[in-house]
Amino acid sequence: NAGVTQTPKFRVLKTGQSMTLLCAQDMNHEYMYWYRQDPGMGLRLIHYSVGEGTTAKGEVPDGYNVSRLKKQNFLLGLESAAPSQTSVYFCASGQGVFHWNEQYFGPGTRLTVT
Amino acid sequence: AQSVTQLDSQVPVFEEAPVELRCNYSSSVSVYLFWYVQYPNQGLQLLLKYLSGSTLVKGINGFEAEFNKSQTSFHLRKPSVHISDTAEYFCAVSAPGTDKLIFGTGTRLQVFP
């Protein structure tokens, strides 16, 4: 099993450009999450999904959109990138409330917006 | 609502010394508690978790944590650290019926030779 994978690993964007980050999991998990990690701020939840076709806002959703068209994939989109979105992005998956919210993380995507 | 406080942002320690990373939580209901480790340039991986039962929980790589309900703490300990334990450690909490993990801001453990 590959677990949780993220594509791409690195990306540099110019302000105003758009991009999509892809997260895939092969553990048949119901729940998927997108976090951003910034120095001194820990992990902050952007959006999450409790099942195929559902999404919900987390702590810092502004400037991001998500879609969960297939159970195994969770996409994070930036429509118009800003320098404040420079960060490391982590995807995670788990069985949510059915399994104590324990989560499994991908390796991360390092995004720089210039 | 739940919250987590990791009191130390950085903990420097010499190799083979003991270490304790502190975590306190706030919740009006019973909780599940986790410690995750993040090695440089990697994602987070689970070290250990407390769900119920014995308050002393053993995890991978020789780490253990003790749940203390009266002090609302879940401190992580290791009796003798190695250089390879250099990493960031995150404490996290969730509660039955909720659908999110709440993370602390992390503690960077730096082990020196």
PDB file of C-alpha atoms in Angstrom:
ATOM      1  CA  ASN A   1       0.000   0.000   0.000  1.00  0.00           C
ATOM      2  CA  ALA A   2       1.232   3.460  -0.899  1.00  0.00           C
ATOM      3  CA  GLY A   3      -0.805   5.065   1.911  1.00  0.00           C
ATOM      4  CA  VAL A   4      -1.358   8.769   1.284  1.00  0.00           C
ATOM      5  CA  THR A   5       0.377  10.339  -1.698  1.00  0.00           C
ATOM      6  CA  GLN A   6       0.536  13.982  -2.753  1.00  0.00           C
ATOM      7  CA  THR A   7       1.249  15.543  -6.140  1.00  0.00           C
ATOM      8  CA  PRO A   8       3.330  17.625  -6.771  1.00  0.00           C
ATOM      9  CA  LYS A   9       6.068  17.633  -4.126  1.00  0.00           C
ATOM     10  CA  PHE A  10       7.254  21.165  -4.929  1.00  0.00           C
ATOM     11  CA  ARG A  11       5.764  24.059  -6.866  1.00  0.00           C
ATOM     12  CA  VAL A  12       6.571  27.705  -7.464  1.00  0.00           C
ATOM     13  CA  LEU A  13       3.739  29.996  -8.551  1.00  0.00           C
ATOM     14  CA  LYS A  14       3.528  33.642  -9.460  1.00  0.00           C
ATOM     15  CA  THR A  15       0.940  35.794  -7.715  1.00  0.00           C
ATOM     16  CA  GLY A  16      -2.428  35.382  -9.389  1.00  0.00           C
ATOM     17  CA  GLN A  17      -1.730  31.983 -10.926  1.00  0.00           C
ATOM     18  CA  SER A  18      -3.887  28.985 -10.136  1.00  0.00           C
ATOM     19  CA  MET A  19      -3.056  25.398  -9.332  1.00  0.00           C
ATOM     20  CA  THR A  20      -4.487  22.165  -7.976  1.00  0.00           C
ATOM     21  CA  LEU A  21      -2.877  19.885  -5.425  1.00  0.00           C
ATOM     22  CA  LEU A  22      -3.853  16.237  -5.621  1.00  0.00           C
ATOM     23  CA  CYS A  23      -4.112  13.877  -2.666  1.00  0.00           C
ATOM     24  CA  ALA A  24      -4.748  10.163  -3.107  1.00  0.00           C
ATOM     25  CA  GLN A  25      -5.205   7.404  -0.518  1.00  0.00           C
ATOM     26  CA  ASP A  26      -5.501   3.662  -0.988  1.00  0.00           C
ATOM     27  CA  MET A  27      -6.758   2.740   2.500  1.00  0.00           C
ATOM     28  CA  ASN A  28     -10.476   3.126   1.721  1.00  0.00           C
ATOM     29  CA  HIS A  29     -10.746   5.902   4.306  1.00  0.00           C
ATOM     30  CA  GLU A  30     -13.930   7.911   4.528  1.00  0.00           C
ATOM     31  CA  TYR A  31     -12.394  11.125   5.853  1.00  0.00           C
ATOM     32  CA  MET A  32      -9.775  13.298   4.161  1.00  0.00           C
ATOM     33  CA  TYR A  33      -8.176  16.559   5.275  1.00  0.00           C
ATOM     34  CA  TRP A  34      -6.019  19.378   3.932  1.00  0.00           C
ATOM     35  CA  TYR A  35      -3.711  21.260   6.314  1.00  0.00           C
ATOM     36  CA  ARG A  36      -1.132  23.964   5.910  1.00  0.00           C
ATOM     37  CA  GLN A  37       1.968  24.160   8.084  1.00  0.00           C
ATOM     38  CA  ASP A  38       3.727  27.430   8.773  1.00  0.00           C
ATOM     39  CA  PRO A  39       6.631  28.052  11.181  1.00  0.00           C
ATOM     40  CA  GLY A  40       5.468  28.498  14.762  1.00  0.00           C
ATOM     41  CA  MET A  41       1.814  27.908  13.894  1.00  0.00           C
ATOM     42  CA  GLY A  42       1.600  24.146  13.819  1.00  0.00           C
ATOM     43  CA  LEU A  43      -0.966  22.544  11.530  1.00  0.00           C
ATOM     44  CA  ARG A  44      -4.038  24.486  10.506  1.00  0.00           C
ATOM     45  CA  LEU A  45      -7.005  22.767   8.902  1.00  0.00           C
ATOM     46  CA  ILE A  46      -8.053  24.265   5.555  1.00  0.00           C
ATOM     47  CA  HIS A  47     -10.897  22.013   4.410  1.00  0.00           C
ATOM     48  CA  TYR A  48     -11.951  18.458   5.050  1.00  0.00           C
ATOM     49  CA  SER A  49     -14.333  15.823   3.733  1.00  0.00           C
ATOM     50  CA  VAL A  50     -16.317  13.200   5.617  1.00  0.00           C
ATOM     51  CA  GLY A  51     -17.157  11.194   2.501  1.00  0.00           C
ATOM     52  CA  GLU A  52     -17.301  11.146  -1.272  1.00  0.00           C
ATOM     53  CA  GLY A  53     -19.122  14.209  -2.612  1.00  0.00           C
ATOM     54  CA  THR A  54     -18.923  16.151   0.675  1.00  0.00           C
ATOM     55  CA  THR A  55     -16.642  18.968   1.813  1.00  0.00           C
ATOM     56  CA  ALA A  56     -16.519  21.274   4.821  1.00  0.00           C
ATOM     57  CA  LYS A  57     -14.557  24.338   5.886  1.00  0.00           C
ATOM     58  CA  GLY A  58     -11.808  24.154   8.430  1.00  0.00           C
ATOM     59  CA  GLU A  59      -9.976  26.835  10.340  1.00  0.00           C
ATOM     60  CA  VAL A  60      -8.417  28.733   7.382  1.00  0.00           C
ATOM     61  CA  PRO A  61     -10.529  28.105   4.241  1.00  0.00           C
ATOM     62  CA  ASP A  62     -10.289  31.507   2.532  1.00  0.00           C
ATOM     63  CA  GLY A  63      -8.558  31.462  -0.858  1.00  0.00           C
ATOM     64  CA  TYR A  64      -8.900  27.679  -1.251  1.00  0.00           C
ATOM     65  CA  ASN A  65     -11.462  25.346  -2.762  1.00  0.00           C
ATOM     66  CA  VAL A  66     -11.704  21.563  -2.595  1.00  0.00           C
ATOM     67  CA  SER A  67     -13.462  18.702  -4.301  1.00  0.00           C
ATOM     68  CA  ARG A  68     -13.987  15.030  -3.425  1.00  0.00           C
ATOM     69  CA  LEU A  69     -15.464  13.472  -6.548  1.00  0.00           C
ATOM     70  CA  LYS A  70     -13.960  10.073  -5.796  1.00  0.00           C
ATOM     71  CA  LYS A  71     -13.523   8.488  -2.374  1.00  0.00           C
ATOM     72  CA  GLN A  72      -9.793   8.006  -2.836  1.00  0.00           C
ATOM     73  CA  ASN A  73      -8.978  11.530  -4.056  1.00  0.00           C
ATOM     74  CA  PHE A  74      -9.172  14.961  -2.442  1.00  0.00           C
ATOM     75  CA  LEU A  75      -8.186  18.004  -4.513  1.00  0.00           C
ATOM     76  CA  LEU A  76      -7.131  21.375  -3.137  1.00  0.00           C
ATOM     77  CA  GLY A  77      -7.350  24.343  -5.493  1.00  0.00           C
ATOM     78  CA  LEU A  78      -5.891  27.814  -5.345  1.00  0.00           C
ATOM     79  CA  GLU A  79      -7.747  30.032  -7.820  1.00  0.00           C
ATOM     80  CA  SER A  80      -5.534  33.124  -7.519  1.00  0.00           C
ATOM     81  CA  ALA A  81      -2.395  32.451  -5.534  1.00  0.00           C
ATOM     82  CA  ALA A  82      -1.085  35.026  -3.062  1.00  0.00           C
ATOM     83  CA  PRO A  83       2.298  35.211  -1.283  1.00  0.00           C
ATOM     84  CA  SER A  84       0.465  34.519   2.009  1.00  0.00           C
ATOM     85  CA  GLN A  85      -0.284  31.046   0.653  1.00  0.00           C
ATOM     86  CA  THR A  86       3.406  30.143   0.625  1.00  0.00           C
ATOM     87  CA  SER A  87       3.433  27.137   2.918  1.00  0.00           C
ATOM     88  CA  VAL A  88       3.825  23.381   3.205  1.00  0.00           C
ATOM     89  CA  TYR A  89       0.554  21.600   2.513  1.00  0.00           C
ATOM     90  CA  PHE A  90      -0.280  18.224   4.019  1.00  0.00           C
ATOM     91  CA  CYS A  91      -3.080  15.881   3.153  1.00  0.00           C
ATOM     92  CA  ALA A  92      -4.306  13.288   5.628  1.00  0.00           C
ATOM     93  CA  SER A  93      -6.918  10.552   5.681  1.00  0.00           C
ATOM     94  CA  GLY A  94      -8.647   8.466   8.318  1.00  0.00           C
ATOM     95  CA  GLN A  95     -11.841   6.818   9.420  1.00  0.00           C
ATOM     96  CA  GLY A  96     -12.880   9.935  11.312  1.00  0.00           C
ATOM     97  CA  VAL A  97     -15.362   9.543  14.135  1.00  0.00           C
ATOM     98  CA  PHE A  98     -15.430   5.767  13.585  1.00  0.00           C
ATOM     99  CA  HIS A  99     -11.760   5.487  14.517  1.00  0.00           C
ATOM    100  CA  TRP A 100     -11.073   8.230  17.058  1.00  0.00           C
ATOM    101  CA  ASN A 101     -10.107  10.703  14.288  1.00  0.00           C
ATOM    102  CA  GLU A 102      -6.685   9.070  13.955  1.00  0.00           C
ATOM    103  CA  GLN A 103      -5.096  10.379  10.766  1.00  0.00           C
ATOM    104  CA  TYR A 104      -2.478   9.217   8.264  1.00  0.00           C
ATOM    105  CA  PHE A 105      -0.435  11.890   6.542  1.00  0.00           C
ATOM    106  CA  GLY A 106       1.082  12.334   3.118  1.00  0.00           C
ATOM    107  CA  PRO A 107       4.655  13.605   2.571  1.00  0.00           C
ATOM    108  CA  GLY A 108       3.630  17.199   1.879  1.00  0.00           C
ATOM    109  CA  THR A 109       3.762  19.732  -0.952  1.00  0.00           C
ATOM    110  CA  ARG A 110       6.036  22.741  -0.598  1.00  0.00           C
ATOM    111  CA  LEU A 111       4.444  25.723  -2.364  1.00  0.00           C
ATOM    112  CA  THR A 112       6.139  29.066  -2.922  1.00  0.00           C
ATOM    113  CA  VAL A 113       4.190  32.020  -4.289  1.00  0.00           C
ATOM    114  CA  THR A 114       6.320  34.889  -5.572  1.00  0.00           C
TER     115      THR A 114
ATOM    116  CA  ALA B   1     -14.517  22.598  22.127  1.00  0.00           C
ATOM    117  CA  GLN B   2     -11.074  21.095  22.643  1.00  0.00           C
ATOM    118  CA  SER B   3      -7.687  22.806  22.628  1.00  0.00           C
ATOM    119  CA  VAL B   4      -4.079  21.748  23.047  1.00  0.00           C
ATOM    120  CA  THR B   5      -1.109  23.622  24.477  1.00  0.00           C
ATOM    121  CA  GLN B   6       2.475  22.567  23.974  1.00  0.00           C
ATOM    122  CA  LEU B   7       4.382  24.683  26.430  1.00  0.00           C
ATOM    123  CA  ASP B   8       7.834  24.382  24.874  1.00  0.00           C
ATOM    124  CA  SER B   9       8.489  25.390  21.286  1.00  0.00           C
ATOM    125  CA  GLN B  10      12.034  23.999  21.412  1.00  0.00           C
ATOM    126  CA  VAL B  11      13.758  21.444  23.638  1.00  0.00           C
ATOM    127  CA  PRO B  12      17.528  20.994  23.300  1.00  0.00           C
ATOM    128  CA  VAL B  13      19.023  17.887  24.885  1.00  0.00           C
ATOM    129  CA  PHE B  14      22.230  15.879  24.716  1.00  0.00           C
ATOM    130  CA  GLU B  15      22.303  12.372  23.333  1.00  0.00           C
ATOM    131  CA  GLU B  16      21.487   9.620  25.876  1.00  0.00           C
ATOM    132  CA  ALA B  17      19.812  12.105  28.233  1.00  0.00           C
ATOM    133  CA  PRO B  18      16.144  11.721  29.205  1.00  0.00           C
ATOM    134  CA  VAL B  19      13.553  14.051  27.729  1.00  0.00           C
ATOM    135  CA  GLU B  20       9.990  15.120  28.481  1.00  0.00           C
ATOM    136  CA  LEU B  21       7.836  17.052  26.022  1.00  0.00           C
ATOM    137  CA  ARG B  22       4.861  18.670  27.666  1.00  0.00           C
ATOM    138  CA  CYS B  23       1.267  18.714  26.425  1.00  0.00           C
ATOM    139  CA  ASN B  24      -1.815  20.057  28.166  1.00  0.00           C
ATOM    140  CA  TYR B  25      -5.328  19.909  26.799  1.00  0.00           C
ATOM    141  CA  SER B  26      -8.659  21.511  27.518  1.00  0.00           C
ATOM    142  CA  SER B  27     -11.969  19.722  27.098  1.00  0.00           C
ATOM    143  CA  SER B  28     -15.303  19.442  28.864  1.00  0.00           C
ATOM    144  CA  VAL B  29     -15.743  15.853  27.688  1.00  0.00           C
ATOM    145  CA  SER B  30     -13.608  12.734  27.551  1.00  0.00           C
ATOM    146  CA  VAL B  31     -10.887  12.828  24.922  1.00  0.00           C
ATOM    147  CA  TYR B  32      -8.613  10.765  22.771  1.00  0.00           C
ATOM    148  CA  LEU B  33      -4.969  11.911  22.790  1.00  0.00           C
ATOM    149  CA  PHE B  34      -2.204  11.462  20.250  1.00  0.00           C
ATOM    150  CA  TRP B  35       1.462  12.238  19.734  1.00  0.00           C
ATOM    151  CA  TYR B  36       2.765  12.551  16.185  1.00  0.00           C
ATOM    152  CA  VAL B  37       6.370  12.962  15.033  1.00  0.00           C
ATOM    153  CA  GLN B  38       7.561  14.837  11.962  1.00  0.00           C
ATOM    154  CA  TYR B  39      11.107  14.156  10.798  1.00  0.00           C
ATOM    155  CA  PRO B  40      12.752  16.836   8.606  1.00  0.00           C
ATOM    156  CA  ASN B  41      11.066  17.224   5.221  1.00  0.00           C
ATOM    157  CA  GLN B  42       8.550  14.466   5.913  1.00  0.00           C
ATOM    158  CA  GLY B  43       4.888  14.117   6.821  1.00  0.00           C
ATOM    159  CA  LEU B  44       3.589  13.332  10.297  1.00  0.00           C
ATOM    160  CA  GLN B  45       3.520   9.793  11.618  1.00  0.00           C
ATOM    161  CA  LEU B  46       1.787   8.450  14.690  1.00  0.00           C
ATOM    162  CA  LEU B  47       3.999   7.821  17.738  1.00  0.00           C
ATOM    163  CA  LEU B  48       1.337   6.706  20.188  1.00  0.00           C
ATOM    164  CA  LYS B  49      -2.254   7.244  21.250  1.00  0.00           C
ATOM    165  CA  TYR B  50      -4.406   7.104  24.362  1.00  0.00           C
ATOM    166  CA  LEU B  51      -7.988   5.956  23.869  1.00  0.00           C
ATOM    167  CA  SER B  52      -8.938   4.510  27.263  1.00  0.00           C
ATOM    168  CA  GLY B  53      -7.677   2.135  29.929  1.00  0.00           C
ATOM    169  CA  SER B  54      -4.101   2.207  31.204  1.00  0.00           C
ATOM    170  CA  THR B  55      -2.860   5.749  31.576  1.00  0.00           C
ATOM    171  CA  LEU B  56       0.694   4.821  30.540  1.00  0.00           C
ATOM    172  CA  VAL B  57       0.926   4.356  26.812  1.00  0.00           C
ATOM    173  CA  LYS B  58       3.928   2.973  24.991  1.00  0.00           C
ATOM    174  CA  GLY B  59       4.715   3.923  21.427  1.00  0.00           C
ATOM    175  CA  ILE B  60       7.291   3.394  18.742  1.00  0.00           C
ATOM    176  CA  ASN B  61      11.014   4.193  19.058  1.00  0.00           C
ATOM    177  CA  GLY B  62      11.017   3.840  22.866  1.00  0.00           C
ATOM    178  CA  PHE B  63       8.656   6.741  23.555  1.00  0.00           C
ATOM    179  CA  GLU B  64       5.893   6.630  26.145  1.00  0.00           C
ATOM    180  CA  ALA B  65       3.285   9.062  27.410  1.00  0.00           C
ATOM    181  CA  GLU B  66       1.175   9.290  30.530  1.00  0.00           C
ATOM    182  CA  PHE B  67      -2.412  10.489  30.577  1.00  0.00           C
ATOM    183  CA  ASN B  68      -3.186  12.526  33.690  1.00  0.00           C
ATOM    184  CA  LYS B  69      -6.853  13.445  33.833  1.00  0.00           C
ATOM    185  CA  SER B  70      -6.636  15.617  36.946  1.00  0.00           C
ATOM    186  CA  GLN B  71      -3.865  17.729  35.425  1.00  0.00           C
ATOM    187  CA  THR B  72      -5.285  17.474  31.879  1.00  0.00           C
ATOM    188  CA  SER B  73      -1.855  16.515  30.610  1.00  0.00           C
ATOM    189  CA  PHE B  74      -0.372  13.980  28.212  1.00  0.00           C
ATOM    190  CA  HIS B  75       3.402  14.418  28.461  1.00  0.00           C
ATOM    191  CA  LEU B  76       5.737  12.478  26.178  1.00  0.00           C
ATOM    192  CA  ARG B  77       8.890  10.907  27.610  1.00  0.00           C
ATOM    193  CA  LYS B  78      11.921   8.958  26.525  1.00  0.00           C
ATOM    194  CA  PRO B  79      14.572   7.755  29.014  1.00  0.00           C
ATOM    195  CA  SER B  80      17.511   8.054  26.609  1.00  0.00           C
ATOM    196  CA  VAL B  81      17.350   9.979  23.323  1.00  0.00           C
ATOM    197  CA  HIS B  82      19.324   9.424  20.136  1.00  0.00           C
ATOM    198  CA  ILE B  83      20.468  11.848  17.469  1.00  0.00           C
ATOM    199  CA  SER B  84      17.844  10.281  15.205  1.00  0.00           C
ATOM    200  CA  ASP B  85      15.068  11.523  17.543  1.00  0.00           C
ATOM    201  CA  THR B  86      15.690  15.075  16.323  1.00  0.00           C
ATOM    202  CA  ALA B  87      12.286  16.052  14.918  1.00  0.00           C
ATOM    203  CA  GLU B  88       9.158  18.072  15.574  1.00  0.00           C
ATOM    204  CA  TYR B  89       6.591  16.519  17.882  1.00  0.00           C
ATOM    205  CA  PHE B  90       2.908  17.350  17.821  1.00  0.00           C
ATOM    206  CA  CYS B  91       0.318  16.617  20.486  1.00  0.00           C
ATOM    207  CA  ALA B  92      -3.277  16.288  19.279  1.00  0.00           C
ATOM    208  CA  VAL B  93      -6.721  15.763  20.811  1.00  0.00           C
ATOM    209  CA  SER B  94     -10.118  14.666  19.585  1.00  0.00           C
ATOM    210  CA  ALA B  95     -13.411  13.926  21.285  1.00  0.00           C
ATOM    211  CA  PRO B  96     -16.093  11.301  20.659  1.00  0.00           C
ATOM    212  CA  GLY B  97     -18.619  12.519  18.110  1.00  0.00           C
ATOM    213  CA  THR B  98     -16.348  15.195  16.653  1.00  0.00           C
ATOM    214  CA  ASP B  99     -14.741  14.859  13.245  1.00  0.00           C
ATOM    215  CA  LYS B 100     -11.432  16.662  13.630  1.00  0.00           C
ATOM    216  CA  LEU B 101      -8.091  16.377  15.370  1.00  0.00           C
ATOM    217  CA  ILE B 102      -6.935  19.508  17.157  1.00  0.00           C
ATOM    218  CA  PHE B 103      -3.162  19.928  17.010  1.00  0.00           C
ATOM    219  CA  GLY B 104      -0.784  21.796  19.255  1.00  0.00           C
ATOM    220  CA  THR B 105       1.782  24.140  17.763  1.00  0.00           C
ATOM    221  CA  GLY B 106       4.568  21.570  18.029  1.00  0.00           C
ATOM    222  CA  THR B 107       7.805  21.116  19.984  1.00  0.00           C
ATOM    223  CA  ARG B 108      11.097  20.914  18.164  1.00  0.00           C
ATOM    224  CA  LEU B 109      13.378  18.361  19.835  1.00  0.00           C
ATOM    225  CA  GLN B 110      17.037  18.936  19.002  1.00  0.00           C
ATOM    226  CA  VAL B 111      19.430  16.195  20.143  1.00  0.00           C
ATOM    227  CA  PHE B 112      23.111  17.129  20.331  1.00  0.00           C
ATOM    228  CA  PRO B 113      26.060  14.683  20.362  1.00  0.00           C
TER     229      PRO B 113
END
